[in-house]
XYZ file of C-alpha atoms in Angstrom:
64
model
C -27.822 -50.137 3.460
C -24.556 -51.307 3.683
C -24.906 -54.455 2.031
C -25.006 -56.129 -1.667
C -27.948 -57.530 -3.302
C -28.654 -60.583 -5.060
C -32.103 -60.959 -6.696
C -33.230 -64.473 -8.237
C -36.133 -64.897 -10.669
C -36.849 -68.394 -11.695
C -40.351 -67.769 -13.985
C -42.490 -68.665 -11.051
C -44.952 -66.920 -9.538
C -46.977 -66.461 -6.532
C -50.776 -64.738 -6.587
C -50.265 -63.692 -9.992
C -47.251 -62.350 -9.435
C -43.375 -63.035 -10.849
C -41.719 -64.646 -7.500
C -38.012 -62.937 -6.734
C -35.945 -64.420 -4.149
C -34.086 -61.564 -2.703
C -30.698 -62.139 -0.694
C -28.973 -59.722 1.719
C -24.627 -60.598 1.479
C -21.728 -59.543 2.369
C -20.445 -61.100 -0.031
C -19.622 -59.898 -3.569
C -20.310 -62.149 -6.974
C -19.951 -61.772 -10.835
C -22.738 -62.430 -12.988
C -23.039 -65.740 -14.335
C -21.335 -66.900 -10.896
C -22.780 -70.680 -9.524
C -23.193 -70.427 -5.902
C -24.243 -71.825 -2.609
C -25.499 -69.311 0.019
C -27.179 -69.883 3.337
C -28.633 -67.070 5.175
C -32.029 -66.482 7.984
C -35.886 -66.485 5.696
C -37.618 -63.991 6.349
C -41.674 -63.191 5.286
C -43.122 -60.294 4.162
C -39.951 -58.191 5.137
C -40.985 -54.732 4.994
C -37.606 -52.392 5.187
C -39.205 -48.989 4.867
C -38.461 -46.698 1.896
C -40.956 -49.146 -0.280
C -38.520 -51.758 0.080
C -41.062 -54.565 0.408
C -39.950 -58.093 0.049
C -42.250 -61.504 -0.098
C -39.097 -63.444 0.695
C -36.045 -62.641 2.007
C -32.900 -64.392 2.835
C -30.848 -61.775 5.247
C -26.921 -61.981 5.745
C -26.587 -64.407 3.311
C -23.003 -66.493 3.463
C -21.106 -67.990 0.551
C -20.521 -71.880 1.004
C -18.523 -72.545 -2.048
């Protein structure tokens, strides 16, 4: 797709399920990396493929 991936689980969870925060980036991070990002929500994102996403942030931008 072009593009890395950042996935954030905090614990929580939404109707029974573990909430993930996905985030679309050009940008490229290490692990254990403290950032700010700022990118577009977006619901229910369905990208084909079974790429099905409850939240996504798309073309996420570092700020730090």
């Amino acid at each position: 797709m072009g593009k890395n991936w950042i996935h954030i689980k905090d614990g929580s969870e939404i109707d029974g399920k573990q909430a993930d925060l996905a985030i679309s980036t050009n940008e490229t991070f290490k692990m254990d990396d403290m950032i700010v990002i700022k990118g577009v929500i977006a619901l229910k994102k369905d990208l084909g493929y079974g790429y099905v996403y409850d939240v996504l942030m798309e073309d996420g931008e570092k700020l730090n």
